[in-house]
Amino acid sequence: MEYVIGLLSVIATVAIPLFVRRRDRPRREVRYGVVQVVPGIPSQGGVPVTLGLQIWSSSRADIPSATFDRGRPIAFRFSAPVELLHDGLGDWERSDRTPRLVSPSELHIEPQVMHQDFFISLTLRASEPFFLRVDNPLIDVRVVRDVKVERLAPSRQDRGIQQSRARARVSVLAVGVWAVAACLLLMVTGFFWFLADQEVGAGITTVGVLLFPFAIVLLVSAAVQKIVSNRETSRRNEQSRLPIM
């Protein structure tokens, strides 16, 4: 019985803070990628004629319109002129908030509620390689280029987008930190409880001591994984600075 109490204490100590954090601070993120529209795009002088700009939400919650700082739009700035061929929307879906080119080298997404399933696919024509820069006015929301989706064949892009939405639901590093903290808390709690009830206190302390090495291994593994992931992200960011096409 004492060990059951200790185990339940570990679960509660780890699960409750993670649940509260996920509820109060859901991940909000917008991703985009410049992709092939069809395999083997026709080209002129080695430069593709058409390409797709896909923009989607990988958030766990809707992004409210109030997140747009001072009502400024998300601006995609091209270093060379592009032409919008198709926005993938029907006439009934278009409004003054539909993503649009405000100039041959700038596309805007106006302030609006961006739901979890937000997705837009634009077909563009470019006459020369270009750099793409994004001005992000969203408060506490990242706008990131998904180089991984860009590398996929057109038939696999939808799956890649869905995977980006499902990724990192709960941080393993956060679980490791909370697990170590829970074990330490159990050992301290068990010690003081031991003064009042030796059996229960010993049970709680024993559970904390037994699980502590596993929590340390989890924390170290998650930290190493995080370091490797950050290096991979840095490498992709370097690639994203290269001219498109």
Short mmCIF file of C-alpha atoms in Angstrom, two decimals:
data_model
loop_
_atom_site.label_atom_id
_atom_site.label_comp_id
_atom_site.label_asym_id
_atom_site.label_seq_id
_atom_site.Cartn_x
_atom_site.Cartn_y
_atom_site.Cartn_z
CA MET A 1 0.00 0.00 0.00
CA GLU A 2 2.83 2.36 0.86
CA TYR A 3 4.45 1.80 -2.55
CA VAL A 4 1.15 2.40 -4.32
CA ILE A 5 0.81 5.73 -2.52
CA GLY A 6 4.34 6.66 -3.54
CA LEU A 7 3.76 5.69 -7.18
CA LEU A 8 0.51 7.66 -7.34
CA SER A 9 2.34 10.63 -5.86
CA VAL A 10 4.93 10.47 -8.67
CA ILE A 11 2.24 10.32 -11.34
CA ALA A 12 0.33 13.23 -9.81
CA THR A 13 3.47 15.33 -9.32
CA VAL A 14 4.53 14.89 -12.96
CA ALA A 15 1.19 14.79 -14.75
CA ILE A 16 -0.66 17.67 -13.09
CA PRO A 17 1.93 20.42 -13.82
CA LEU A 18 2.32 19.19 -17.41
CA PHE A 19 -1.44 19.20 -17.92
CA VAL A 20 -1.79 22.70 -16.45
CA ARG A 21 1.09 24.05 -18.56
CA ARG A 22 -0.29 22.52 -21.74
CA ARG A 23 -3.76 23.90 -21.01
CA ASP A 24 -2.61 27.42 -20.13
CA ARG A 25 0.23 27.75 -22.65
CA PRO A 26 -0.60 25.72 -25.77
CA ARG A 27 1.94 25.81 -28.55
CA ARG A 28 1.10 28.38 -31.21
CA GLU A 29 3.14 28.29 -34.38
CA VAL A 30 2.80 29.07 -38.09
CA ARG A 31 4.88 27.24 -40.70
CA TYR A 32 5.49 27.80 -44.37
CA GLY A 33 7.34 26.15 -47.21
CA VAL A 34 8.19 26.87 -50.84
CA VAL A 35 7.47 23.60 -52.64
CA GLN A 36 7.17 21.99 -56.03
CA VAL A 37 3.65 22.13 -57.42
CA VAL A 38 4.13 19.05 -59.60
CA PRO A 39 7.16 16.82 -60.19
CA GLY A 40 9.47 18.05 -62.92
CA ILE A 41 8.33 21.65 -63.05
CA PRO A 42 8.97 23.20 -66.49
CA SER A 43 11.73 25.77 -66.39
CA GLN A 44 13.16 28.66 -68.35
CA GLY A 45 16.92 28.92 -68.26
CA GLY A 46 17.04 26.49 -65.34
CA VAL A 47 14.59 28.53 -63.26
CA PRO A 48 11.21 26.91 -62.42
CA VAL A 49 8.24 28.75 -63.88
CA THR A 50 5.80 27.82 -61.11
CA LEU A 51 6.13 26.91 -57.45
CA GLY A 52 3.90 26.71 -54.42
CA LEU A 53 3.94 28.72 -51.20
CA GLN A 54 2.18 26.71 -48.50
CA ILE A 55 1.33 28.34 -45.17
CA TRP A 56 -0.27 26.44 -42.30
CA SER A 57 -0.83 26.46 -38.57
CA SER A 58 0.93 23.80 -36.50
CA SER A 59 -0.63 25.17 -33.30
CA ARG A 60 -2.44 23.28 -30.55
CA ALA A 61 -4.90 26.18 -30.25
CA ASP A 62 -6.36 28.91 -32.43
CA ILE A 63 -4.27 32.04 -32.93
CA PRO A 64 -6.54 35.01 -32.08
CA SER A 65 -6.55 38.13 -34.21
CA ALA A 66 -5.40 40.13 -31.16
CA THR A 67 -2.05 38.32 -31.47
CA PHE A 68 -1.23 40.50 -34.51
CA ASP A 69 0.76 43.32 -32.91
CA ARG A 70 -0.93 46.69 -33.63
CA GLY A 71 -2.95 45.11 -36.41
CA ARG A 72 0.08 44.56 -38.65
CA PRO A 73 -0.07 41.72 -41.22
CA ILE A 74 2.33 38.83 -41.63
CA ALA A 75 4.46 39.99 -44.57
CA PHE A 76 6.29 37.63 -46.93
CA ARG A 77 8.91 39.68 -48.77
CA PHE A 78 10.48 38.35 -51.98
CA SER A 79 13.78 39.69 -53.23
CA ALA A 80 12.55 39.33 -56.83
CA PRO A 81 9.10 39.89 -58.37
CA VAL A 82 6.63 37.00 -58.33
CA GLU A 83 3.17 36.59 -59.82
CA LEU A 84 0.24 34.96 -58.02
CA LEU A 85 -1.34 32.42 -60.36
CA HIS A 86 -3.79 30.69 -58.01
CA ASP A 87 -4.76 30.97 -54.34
CA GLY A 88 -6.61 27.66 -54.05
CA LEU A 89 -9.80 29.37 -52.81
CA GLY A 90 -13.31 29.47 -54.18
CA ASP A 91 -15.08 32.79 -54.74
CA TRP A 92 -17.18 32.27 -51.61
CA GLU A 93 -14.03 31.83 -49.50
CA ARG A 94 -12.37 35.08 -50.53
CA SER A 95 -12.52 38.18 -48.36
CA ASP A 96 -10.44 41.23 -47.53
CA ARG A 97 -8.40 38.93 -45.26
CA THR A 98 -7.46 36.48 -48.00
CA PRO A 99 -3.65 36.28 -48.39
CA ARG A 100 -2.74 38.45 -51.36
CA LEU A 101 0.12 40.16 -53.13
CA VAL A 102 0.17 43.85 -52.25
CA SER A 103 3.08 44.33 -54.65
CA PRO A 104 5.06 42.07 -57.00
CA SER A 105 7.49 41.37 -54.18
CA GLU A 106 5.31 41.32 -51.04
CA LEU A 107 2.47 39.09 -49.84
CA HIS A 108 0.32 39.86 -46.78
CA ILE A 109 -1.79 37.79 -44.40
CA GLU A 110 -4.06 40.29 -42.70
CA PRO A 111 -5.00 40.07 -38.97
CA GLN A 112 -7.52 37.29 -38.47
CA VAL A 113 -8.28 34.26 -36.33
CA MET A 114 -5.96 31.51 -37.55
CA HIS A 115 -7.64 28.25 -36.60
CA GLN A 116 -5.73 25.05 -35.87
CA ASP A 117 -6.58 23.77 -39.36
CA PHE A 118 -5.48 27.00 -41.10
CA PHE A 119 -3.91 26.14 -44.45
CA ILE A 120 -3.38 28.10 -47.64
CA SER A 121 -1.62 26.97 -50.81
CA LEU A 122 -0.59 29.66 -53.30
CA THR A 123 0.76 28.99 -56.77
CA LEU A 124 3.36 31.54 -57.81
CA ARG A 125 5.36 32.26 -60.94
CA ALA A 126 8.96 33.43 -60.53
CA SER A 127 11.36 34.50 -63.26
CA GLU A 128 14.56 34.30 -61.22
CA PRO A 129 15.90 32.87 -57.95
CA PHE A 130 14.90 34.87 -54.90
CA PHE A 131 15.33 35.17 -51.16
CA LEU A 132 12.24 35.07 -48.96
CA ARG A 133 12.04 36.99 -45.69
CA VAL A 134 9.09 37.01 -43.29
CA ASP A 135 8.14 39.93 -41.05
CA ASN A 136 6.34 38.34 -38.11
CA PRO A 137 4.07 40.64 -36.04
CA LEU A 138 2.54 37.78 -34.03
CA ILE A 139 3.05 38.08 -30.27
CA ASP A 140 4.60 34.92 -28.76
CA VAL A 141 3.95 32.96 -31.97
CA ARG A 142 6.76 31.70 -34.18
CA VAL A 143 6.64 31.78 -37.98
CA VAL A 144 9.14 29.21 -39.23
CA ARG A 145 10.14 27.85 -42.62
CA ASP A 146 9.72 24.07 -42.79
CA VAL A 147 12.64 22.93 -44.93
CA LYS A 148 11.74 19.31 -44.21
CA VAL A 149 8.36 19.65 -45.96
CA GLU A 150 10.00 21.52 -48.83
CA ARG A 151 12.17 18.49 -49.59
CA LEU A 152 9.21 16.14 -49.93
CA ALA A 153 7.68 15.10 -53.23
CA PRO A 154 4.31 16.76 -53.96
CA SER A 155 2.48 13.51 -53.19
CA ARG A 156 3.96 13.45 -49.67
CA GLN A 157 3.65 17.10 -48.72
CA ASP A 158 0.20 16.77 -47.12
CA ARG A 159 1.48 13.99 -44.88
CA GLY A 160 4.52 16.07 -43.96
CA ILE A 161 2.28 18.97 -42.94
CA GLN A 162 0.13 16.69 -40.79
CA GLN A 163 3.25 15.34 -39.09
CA SER A 164 4.43 18.87 -38.33
CA ARG A 165 1.09 19.52 -36.61
CA ALA A 166 1.35 16.37 -34.49
CA ARG A 167 5.01 16.80 -33.56
CA ALA A 168 6.19 17.68 -30.05
CA ARG A 169 2.84 17.41 -28.30
CA VAL A 170 4.66 17.03 -24.97
CA SER A 171 8.33 17.88 -24.56
CA VAL A 172 10.38 14.88 -23.42
CA LEU A 173 12.78 17.30 -21.75
CA ALA A 174 9.91 18.79 -19.73
CA VAL A 175 8.84 15.29 -18.67
CA GLY A 176 12.41 14.52 -17.59
CA VAL A 177 12.69 17.71 -15.53
CA TRP A 178 9.38 17.09 -13.82
CA ALA A 179 10.25 13.43 -13.19
CA VAL A 180 13.52 14.37 -11.44
CA ALA A 181 11.74 17.06 -9.44
CA ALA A 182 9.00 14.59 -8.49
CA CYS A 183 11.51 12.01 -7.25
CA LEU A 184 13.33 14.61 -5.16
CA LEU A 185 10.03 15.82 -3.76
CA LEU A 186 9.03 12.25 -2.91
CA MET A 187 12.27 11.63 -1.05
CA VAL A 188 11.90 14.84 0.97
CA THR A 189 8.21 14.21 1.62
CA GLY A 190 8.89 10.61 2.57
CA PHE A 191 11.55 11.69 5.05
CA PHE A 192 9.20 14.02 6.91
CA TRP A 193 6.31 11.58 6.67
CA PHE A 194 8.59 8.92 8.16
CA LEU A 195 8.66 10.95 11.37
CA ALA A 196 4.90 10.51 11.72
CA ASP A 197 4.34 7.12 10.08
CA GLN A 198 7.39 4.99 9.39
CA GLU A 199 5.73 2.53 6.99
CA VAL A 200 4.12 5.13 4.74
CA GLY A 201 7.17 7.39 4.88
CA ALA A 202 9.50 4.52 4.02
CA GLY A 203 7.26 3.50 1.10
CA ILE A 204 7.17 6.99 -0.38
CA THR A 205 10.93 7.45 0.04
CA THR A 206 11.68 4.04 -1.49
CA VAL A 207 9.62 4.80 -4.59
CA GLY A 208 11.42 8.12 -5.02
CA VAL A 209 14.85 6.50 -4.62
CA LEU A 210 14.07 3.64 -7.04
CA LEU A 211 12.68 5.91 -9.75
CA PHE A 212 15.34 8.62 -9.41
CA PRO A 213 17.98 6.88 -11.63
CA PHE A 214 15.41 6.34 -14.38
CA ALA A 215 14.38 10.00 -14.16
CA ILE A 216 18.04 11.06 -14.47
CA VAL A 217 18.53 8.84 -17.53
CA LEU A 218 15.37 10.28 -19.10
CA LEU A 219 16.51 13.84 -18.40
CA VAL A 220 20.01 13.30 -19.82
CA SER A 221 18.66 11.52 -22.91
CA ALA A 222 16.14 14.30 -23.52
CA ALA A 223 18.84 16.96 -23.09
CA VAL A 224 21.11 15.23 -25.63
CA GLN A 225 18.19 14.87 -28.02
CA LYS A 226 17.42 18.58 -27.59
CA ILE A 227 21.02 19.55 -28.37
CA VAL A 228 21.04 17.41 -31.52
CA SER A 229 17.65 18.83 -32.55
CA ASN A 230 18.87 22.41 -32.06
CA ARG A 231 21.91 21.73 -34.23
CA GLU A 232 19.68 20.26 -36.93
CA THR A 233 17.41 23.30 -36.70
CA SER A 234 20.41 25.62 -37.03
CA ARG A 235 21.55 23.70 -40.09
CA ARG A 236 18.11 24.01 -41.67
CA ASN A 237 18.02 27.71 -40.85
CA GLU A 238 21.30 28.13 -42.69
CA GLN A 239 19.81 26.33 -45.67
CA SER A 240 16.70 28.53 -45.53
CA ARG A 241 18.92 31.57 -46.07
CA LEU A 242 19.99 30.25 -49.46
CA PRO A 243 18.19 31.63 -52.52
CA ILE A 244 15.09 29.67 -53.49
CA MET A 245 15.42 27.77 -56.79
#
